[in-house]
mmCIF file of C-alpha atoms in Angstrom:
data_model
loop_
_atom_site.group_PDB
_atom_site.id
_atom_site.type_symbol
_atom_site.label_atom_id
_atom_site.label_comp_id
_atom_site.label_asym_id
_atom_site.label_seq_id
_atom_site.Cartn_x
_atom_site.Cartn_y
_atom_site.Cartn_z
ATOM 1 C CA MET I 25 -35.604 56.279 23.162
ATOM 2 C CA SER I 26 -38.565 54.445 21.633
ATOM 3 C CA GLY I 27 -41.670 53.523 23.602
ATOM 4 C CA PHE I 28 -40.715 49.844 23.383
ATOM 5 C CA ALA I 29 -37.235 50.457 24.783
ATOM 6 C CA LEU I 30 -38.693 52.649 27.529
ATOM 7 C CA ALA I 31 -41.149 49.894 28.509
ATOM 8 C CA LEU I 32 -38.310 47.354 28.669
ATOM 9 C CA VAL I 33 -36.137 49.502 30.917
ATOM 10 C CA LEU I 34 -38.998 50.579 33.206
ATOM 11 C CA SER I 35 -39.976 46.912 33.616
ATOM 12 C CA ALA I 36 -36.368 46.190 34.553
ATOM 13 C CA ALA I 37 -36.459 49.028 37.084
ATOM 14 C CA CYS I 38 -39.601 47.608 38.724
ATOM 15 C CA LEU I 39 -38.072 44.135 38.955
ATOM 16 C CA HIS I 40 -34.856 45.553 40.409
ATOM 17 C CA ALA I 41 -36.775 47.512 43.041
ATOM 18 C CA PHE I 42 -38.829 44.426 43.914
ATOM 19 C CA TRP I 43 -35.860 42.150 44.541
ATOM 20 C CA ASN I 44 -34.188 44.838 46.635
ATOM 21 C CA ALA I 45 -37.375 45.055 48.692
ATOM 22 C CA LEU I 46 -37.222 41.275 49.178
ATOM 23 C CA VAL I 47 -33.725 41.386 50.662
ATOM 24 C CA LYS I 48 -34.315 44.498 52.740
ATOM 25 C CA ALA I 49 -35.028 42.573 55.930
ATOM 26 C CA VAL I 50 -32.526 39.760 55.286
ATOM 27 C CA SER I 51 -29.417 39.871 57.467
ATOM 28 C CA ASP I 52 -27.244 37.292 55.650
ATOM 29 C CA ARG I 53 -26.539 39.199 52.448
ATOM 30 C CA ALA I 54 -23.732 36.859 51.403
ATOM 31 C CA VAL I 55 -26.233 34.001 51.074
ATOM 32 C CA VAL I 56 -28.617 36.228 49.134
ATOM 33 C CA LEU I 57 -25.840 37.271 46.746
ATOM 34 C CA ALA I 58 -24.875 33.615 46.287
ATOM 35 C CA ALA I 59 -28.473 32.726 45.462
ATOM 36 C CA VAL I 60 -28.777 35.588 42.996
ATOM 37 C CA SER I 61 -25.538 34.543 41.310
ATOM 38 C CA SER I 62 -26.654 30.898 41.187
ATOM 39 C CA VAL I 63 -29.744 31.925 39.209
ATOM 40 C CA HIS I 64 -27.524 33.939 36.892
ATOM 41 C CA ALA I 65 -25.162 30.986 36.419
ATOM 42 C CA PHE I 66 -27.981 28.489 35.769
ATOM 43 C CA LEU I 67 -29.607 30.702 33.152
ATOM 44 C CA GLY I 68 -26.177 31.452 31.719
ATOM 45 C CA LEU I 69 -25.508 27.757 31.210
ATOM 46 C CA ALA I 70 -28.835 27.359 29.410
ATOM 47 C CA LEU I 71 -28.089 30.304 27.127
ATOM 48 C CA VAL I 72 -24.552 29.105 26.411
ATOM 49 C CA LEU I 73 -25.856 25.692 25.385
ATOM 50 C CA ALA I 74 -28.665 27.127 23.260
ATOM 51 C CA THR I 75 -26.936 29.967 21.415
ATOM 52 C CA PRO I 76 -23.829 30.385 19.242
ATOM 53 C CA LEU I 77 -20.633 31.828 20.663
ATOM 54 C CA PRO I 78 -20.493 35.621 20.666
ATOM 55 C CA ALA I 79 -18.047 37.255 18.267
ATOM 56 C CA VAL I 80 -14.405 37.053 19.307
ATOM 57 C CA GLU I 81 -14.212 40.877 19.515
ATOM 58 C CA SER I 82 -16.637 40.839 22.442
ATOM 59 C CA TRP I 83 -14.787 38.378 24.679
ATOM 60 C CA VAL I 84 -12.489 40.981 26.201
ATOM 61 C CA TYR I 85 -15.630 42.870 27.251
ATOM 62 C CA ILE I 86 -17.191 39.728 28.730
ATOM 63 C CA PHE I 87 -14.133 39.108 30.905
ATOM 64 C CA ALA I 88 -13.798 42.795 31.827
ATOM 65 C CA SER I 89 -17.461 42.968 32.829
ATOM 66 C CA THR I 90 -17.098 39.769 34.873
ATOM 67 C CA VAL I 91 -14.177 41.190 36.865
ATOM 68 C CA ILE I 92 -16.067 44.465 37.401
ATOM 69 C CA HIS I 93 -19.102 42.516 38.607
ATOM 70 C CA TYR I 94 -16.962 40.670 41.166
ATOM 71 C CA GLY I 95 -15.800 44.031 42.510
ATOM 72 C CA TYR I 96 -19.388 45.271 42.441
ATOM 73 C CA TYR I 97 -20.528 42.403 44.679
ATOM 74 C CA VAL I 98 -17.686 43.063 47.129
ATOM 75 C CA PHE I 99 -18.414 46.773 47.458
ATOM 76 C CA LEU I 100 -22.185 46.249 47.470
ATOM 77 C CA PHE I 101 -21.757 43.876 50.404
ATOM 78 C CA GLN I 102 -19.504 46.349 52.222
ATOM 79 C CA SER I 103 -21.847 49.257 51.501
ATOM 80 C CA TYR I 104 -24.776 47.453 53.095
ATOM 81 C CA ARG I 105 -22.626 46.247 55.993
ATOM 82 C CA LEU I 106 -21.476 49.770 56.810
ATOM 83 C CA GLY I 107 -24.480 51.921 55.925
ATOM 84 C CA ASP I 108 -28.260 52.150 55.606
ATOM 85 C CA LEU I 109 -29.993 50.793 52.512
ATOM 86 C CA SER I 110 -32.081 53.960 52.110
ATOM 87 C CA GLN I 111 -28.921 56.037 51.703
ATOM 88 C CA VAL I 112 -26.331 53.647 50.269
ATOM 89 C CA TYR I 113 -28.524 52.341 47.454
ATOM 90 C CA PRO I 114 -29.519 55.779 46.076
ATOM 91 C CA ILE I 115 -25.931 57.028 46.218
ATOM 92 C CA SER I 116 -24.537 53.994 44.396
ATOM 93 C CA ARG I 117 -27.270 53.957 41.760
ATOM 94 C CA GLY I 118 -27.505 57.738 41.477
ATOM 95 C CA VAL I 119 -23.942 58.456 40.424
ATOM 96 C CA ALA I 120 -24.070 55.840 37.650
ATOM 97 C CA PRO I 121 -26.116 57.628 34.912
ATOM 98 C CA ALA I 122 -23.791 60.603 34.548
ATOM 99 C CA LEU I 123 -20.736 58.357 34.651
ATOM 100 C CA VAL I 124 -22.248 56.057 31.997
ATOM 101 C CA ALA I 125 -22.995 58.996 29.706
ATOM 102 C CA LEU I 126 -19.417 60.251 30.186
ATOM 103 C CA GLY I 127 -17.984 56.764 29.639
ATOM 104 C CA ALA I 128 -20.080 56.210 26.508
ATOM 105 C CA PHE I 129 -18.861 59.542 25.136
ATOM 106 C CA LEU I 130 -15.204 58.778 25.845
ATOM 107 C CA ALA I 131 -15.343 55.149 24.693
ATOM 108 C CA VAL I 132 -17.561 55.199 21.615
ATOM 109 C CA GLY I 133 -18.274 58.888 20.994
ATOM 110 C CA GLU I 134 -21.964 58.469 21.817
ATOM 111 C CA THR I 135 -23.632 61.792 22.515
ATOM 112 C CA LEU I 136 -27.092 62.697 23.780
ATOM 113 C CA PRO I 137 -29.170 65.660 22.581
ATOM 114 C CA VAL I 138 -29.673 68.622 24.902
ATOM 115 C CA GLY I 139 -33.137 67.471 25.962
ATOM 116 C CA SER I 140 -31.796 64.056 26.958
ATOM 117 C CA LEU I 141 -28.976 65.659 28.946
ATOM 118 C CA ILE I 142 -31.561 67.723 30.827
ATOM 119 C CA GLY I 143 -33.562 64.568 31.499
ATOM 120 C CA LEU I 144 -30.458 62.713 32.656
ATOM 121 C CA ALA I 145 -29.597 65.574 35.005
ATOM 122 C CA ALA I 146 -33.145 65.533 36.396
ATOM 123 C CA VAL I 147 -32.988 61.781 37.055
ATOM 124 C CA SER I 148 -29.632 62.111 38.805
ATOM 125 C CA PHE I 149 -30.810 65.130 40.807
ATOM 126 C CA GLY I 150 -33.976 63.351 41.906
ATOM 127 C CA ILE I 151 -32.007 60.339 43.075
ATOM 128 C CA GLY I 152 -29.614 62.680 44.867
ATOM 129 C CA LEU I 153 -32.545 64.249 46.727
ATOM 130 C CA LEU I 154 -33.550 60.816 47.933
ATOM 131 C CA ALA I 155 -30.001 59.902 48.914
ATOM 132 C CA PHE I 156 -29.281 62.997 50.989
ATOM 133 C CA GLN I 157 -32.714 63.965 52.290
ATOM 134 C CA ARG I 158 -32.007 62.593 55.745
ATOM 135 C CA GLY I 159 -29.040 61.518 57.812
ATOM 136 C CA ALA I 160 -26.415 62.813 55.389
ATOM 137 C CA ALA I 161 -24.500 64.660 58.059
ATOM 138 C CA ASN I 162 -24.285 61.538 60.207
ATOM 139 C CA ALA I 163 -23.506 59.095 57.427
ATOM 140 C CA ASN I 164 -20.608 56.719 57.924
ATOM 141 C CA PRO I 165 -17.912 58.087 55.582
ATOM 142 C CA LYS I 166 -16.742 54.534 54.842
ATOM 143 C CA ALA I 167 -20.275 53.594 53.799
ATOM 144 C CA VAL I 168 -20.532 56.629 51.540
ATOM 145 C CA ALA I 169 -17.116 55.856 50.019
ATOM 146 C CA ALA I 170 -18.108 52.220 49.424
ATOM 147 C CA ALA I 171 -21.383 53.351 47.841
ATOM 148 C CA LEU I 172 -19.550 55.755 45.539
ATOM 149 C CA VAL I 173 -17.148 52.998 44.449
ATOM 150 C CA THR I 174 -20.163 50.748 43.863
ATOM 151 C CA GLY I 175 -21.672 53.433 41.639
ATOM 152 C CA LEU I 176 -18.407 53.717 39.721
ATOM 153 C CA LEU I 177 -18.409 49.948 39.166
ATOM 154 C CA ILE I 178 -22.053 50.038 38.028
ATOM 155 C CA ALA I 179 -21.128 52.677 35.473
ATOM 156 C CA GLY I 180 -18.104 50.597 34.451
ATOM 157 C CA TYR I 181 -19.977 47.403 33.675
ATOM 158 C CA SER I 182 -22.828 49.373 32.068
ATOM 159 C CA VAL I 183 -20.453 50.927 29.519
ATOM 160 C CA VAL I 184 -18.472 47.705 29.008
ATOM 161 C CA ASP I 185 -21.633 45.646 28.447
ATOM 162 C CA GLY I 186 -23.117 48.295 26.179
ATOM 163 C CA ILE I 187 -20.079 48.098 23.900
ATOM 164 C CA GLY I 188 -19.576 44.348 24.229
ATOM 165 C CA VAL I 189 -23.137 43.353 23.414
ATOM 166 C CA ARG I 190 -23.047 45.453 20.256
ATOM 167 C CA LEU I 191 -19.845 43.763 19.137
ATOM 168 C CA SER I 192 -21.037 40.264 20.045
ATOM 169 C CA GLY I 193 -23.450 39.806 17.150
ATOM 170 C CA ASN I 194 -25.433 37.650 19.580
ATOM 171 C CA PRO I 195 -26.867 39.429 22.663
ATOM 172 C CA PHE I 196 -28.166 36.201 24.216
ATOM 173 C CA GLY I 197 -24.815 34.467 23.820
ATOM 174 C CA TYR I 198 -23.113 37.481 25.400
ATOM 175 C CA MET I 199 -25.533 37.427 28.334
ATOM 176 C CA GLY I 200 -25.119 33.668 28.698
ATOM 177 C CA TRP I 201 -21.361 33.782 29.206
ATOM 178 C CA LEU I 202 -21.650 36.880 31.399
ATOM 179 C CA PHE I 203 -24.142 35.109 33.679
ATOM 180 C CA LEU I 204 -22.286 31.775 33.693
ATOM 181 C CA LEU I 205 -19.096 33.465 34.838
ATOM 182 C CA GLU I 206 -20.850 34.480 38.064
ATOM 183 C CA LEU I 207 -20.543 30.856 39.245
ATOM 184 C CA PRO I 208 -17.340 31.628 41.235
ATOM 185 C CA VAL I 209 -19.415 33.941 43.479
ATOM 186 C CA VAL I 210 -21.625 30.985 44.447
ATOM 187 C CA LEU I 211 -18.635 28.691 44.970
ATOM 188 C CA PHE I 212 -16.844 31.297 47.085
ATOM 189 C CA VAL I 213 -19.779 31.656 49.504
ATOM 190 C CA LEU I 214 -20.435 27.900 49.679
ATOM 191 C CA LEU I 215 -16.772 27.138 50.357
ATOM 192 C CA ARG I 216 -16.712 29.685 53.180
ATOM 193 C CA ARG I 217 -19.803 28.023 54.678
ATOM 194 C CA ARG I 218 -18.697 24.416 54.113
ATOM 195 C CA GLY I 219 -18.114 23.814 57.843
ATOM 196 C CA SER I 220 -21.565 25.053 58.861
ATOM 197 C CA VAL I 221 -23.892 23.432 56.340
ATOM 198 C CA HIS I 222 -26.418 22.529 59.057
ATOM 199 C CA HIS I 223 -26.662 26.190 60.014
ATOM 200 C CA PHE I 224 -27.061 27.345 56.427
ATOM 201 C CA ASN I 225 -30.176 29.496 56.144
ATOM 202 C CA TRP I 226 -32.053 27.822 53.304
ATOM 203 C CA ARG I 227 -35.030 30.157 53.736
ATOM 204 C CA THR I 228 -32.766 33.106 53.060
ATOM 205 C CA PHE I 229 -31.315 31.250 50.079
ATOM 206 C CA ALA I 230 -34.848 30.654 48.729
ATOM 207 C CA ILE I 231 -35.615 34.361 49.059
ATOM 208 C CA GLY I 232 -32.392 35.036 47.197
ATOM 209 C CA LEU I 233 -33.483 32.691 44.401
ATOM 210 C CA ILE I 234 -36.674 34.715 43.927
ATOM 211 C CA GLY I 235 -34.570 37.851 43.920
ATOM 212 C CA GLY I 236 -32.204 36.234 41.444
ATOM 213 C CA LEU I 237 -35.038 35.538 39.005
ATOM 214 C CA CYS I 238 -36.079 39.186 39.196
ATOM 215 C CA ALA I 239 -32.480 40.399 38.920
ATOM 216 C CA VAL I 240 -31.568 38.267 35.919
ATOM 217 C CA THR I 241 -34.739 39.255 34.065
ATOM 218 C CA ALA I 242 -34.134 42.922 34.827
ATOM 219 C CA TYR I 243 -30.513 42.801 33.694
ATOM 220 C CA GLY I 244 -31.387 40.883 30.552
ATOM 221 C CA LEU I 245 -33.988 43.493 29.606
ATOM 222 C CA VAL I 246 -31.454 46.273 30.113
ATOM 223 C CA ILE I 247 -28.773 44.480 28.081
ATOM 224 C CA TYR I 248 -31.198 44.062 25.190
ATOM 225 C CA ALA I 249 -32.375 47.669 25.487
ATOM 226 C CA LYS I 250 -28.772 48.818 25.073
ATOM 227 C CA THR I 251 -28.794 47.356 21.570
ATOM 228 C CA ILE I 252 -31.670 49.627 20.482
ATOM 229 C CA ALA I 253 -31.254 52.788 22.614
ATOM 230 C CA PRO I 254 -28.457 55.163 23.785
ATOM 231 C CA LEU I 255 -26.408 53.865 26.726
ATOM 232 C CA GLY I 256 -26.811 57.002 28.845
ATOM 233 C CA ALA I 257 -30.575 57.095 28.394
ATOM 234 C CA VAL I 258 -30.953 53.394 29.248
ATOM 235 C CA SER I 259 -28.831 53.762 32.375
ATOM 236 C CA ALA I 260 -30.712 56.852 33.568
ATOM 237 C CA VAL I 261 -34.169 55.321 33.133
ATOM 238 C CA ARG I 262 -32.979 52.144 34.826
ATOM 239 C CA GLU I 263 -32.030 54.166 37.908
ATOM 240 C CA SER I 264 -35.689 55.065 38.414
ATOM 241 C CA SER I 265 -35.693 51.783 40.371
ATOM 242 C CA VAL I 266 -34.488 53.881 43.319
ATOM 243 C CA ILE I 267 -37.697 55.911 43.250
ATOM 244 C CA ILE I 268 -39.843 52.810 42.750
ATOM 245 C CA ALA I 269 -38.132 51.236 45.751
ATOM 246 C CA ALA I 270 -38.788 54.418 47.758
ATOM 247 C CA LEU I 271 -42.489 54.264 46.868
ATOM 248 C CA ILE I 272 -42.607 50.594 47.900
ATOM 249 C CA GLY I 273 -41.034 51.592 51.205
ATOM 250 C CA LEU I 274 -43.510 54.444 51.647
ATOM 251 C CA VAL I 275 -46.649 52.441 50.833
ATOM 252 C CA VAL I 276 -45.753 48.916 51.979
ATOM 253 C CA PHE I 277 -43.331 49.523 54.857
ATOM 254 C CA GLY I 278 -44.653 52.906 56.001
ATOM 255 C CA GLU I 279 -41.279 54.633 55.701
ATOM 256 C CA ARG I 280 -41.007 58.356 56.263
ATOM 257 C CA PRO I 281 -40.517 61.233 55.538
ATOM 258 C CA TRP I 282 -42.870 61.116 52.552
ATOM 259 C CA PRO I 283 -42.759 64.714 51.128
ATOM 260 C CA THR I 284 -39.134 64.577 49.943
ATOM 261 C CA ARG I 285 -39.610 61.081 48.569
ATOM 262 C CA LEU I 286 -42.640 62.145 46.565
ATOM 263 C CA LEU I 287 -40.712 65.190 45.307
ATOM 264 C CA SER I 288 -37.862 62.912 44.245
ATOM 265 C CA ALA I 289 -40.328 60.640 42.435
ATOM 266 C CA GLY I 290 -41.764 63.622 40.555
ATOM 267 C CA VAL I 291 -38.327 64.905 39.519
ATOM 268 C CA VAL I 292 -37.210 61.494 38.286
ATOM 269 C CA ALA I 293 -40.527 60.899 36.472
ATOM 270 C CA GLY I 294 -40.061 64.212 34.667
ATOM 271 C CA GLY I 295 -36.512 63.220 33.743
ATOM 272 C CA VAL I 296 -37.667 59.837 32.423
ATOM 273 C CA ILE I 297 -40.340 61.465 30.247
ATOM 274 C CA THR I 298 -37.801 63.991 28.918
ATOM 275 C CA LEU I 299 -35.370 61.198 28.091
ATOM 276 C CA ALA I 300 -38.061 59.167 26.387
ATOM 277 C CA PHE I 301 -39.103 61.944 24.030
ATOM 278 C CA SER I 302 -35.675 63.491 23.387
ATOM 279 C CA ALA I 303 -33.335 60.556 22.710
#
């Protein structure tokens, strides 16, 4: 992975950690998800109007990714409803890199050199340390199951988008249609709240809009990075957002315990450096 690609994906990881920190204290996650999707849809419309249609070969991947994203939102919501953010998020994000590397190998025959595989393993191991360093024995099994399914869906859309954007001949057009097709998420939430518009939490929606701007920028950077770097390496570096989020929690919110979290950060940082210089 080149230094430019690494910078893109690390920037995406920081943005992803930031918007997760924004929604950490928000109770109405459905409204936040609707706001995030509305930002995606608005930007998608702008991209669709400003760019040519992606190649016809990529449309099956656009629709497949859209369906996977719908499932992702459902299981993400359920994961946070049933479990703690500090455990659910690392589990769901942590299982994705290995699954993406496996999916990229099976789908397009993409392989990583030994050094990159070691780095990928280090990133996944570091995230695993963070996920299971406390409360694992008492975790709600339904929450863990939902988080694992969420991770599977993350890996699914990562591989699908990685292939689709390469076939599209127009990454921005691909992203535009992918984002625009998130509009049904917004409509679904608004329709469910249509009888309680006066009780709609617009402050929460505004927070979600800020999160949506961060999320759409982060995802766009990752999509572009997939056109210039291996899928498995991009996915693994992106998952460093878990460690960044842990450091935000440690410094800003005073979360503990700090030794295991710092150890996890060191392991993931070593994996990121290995990936950067091996791929």
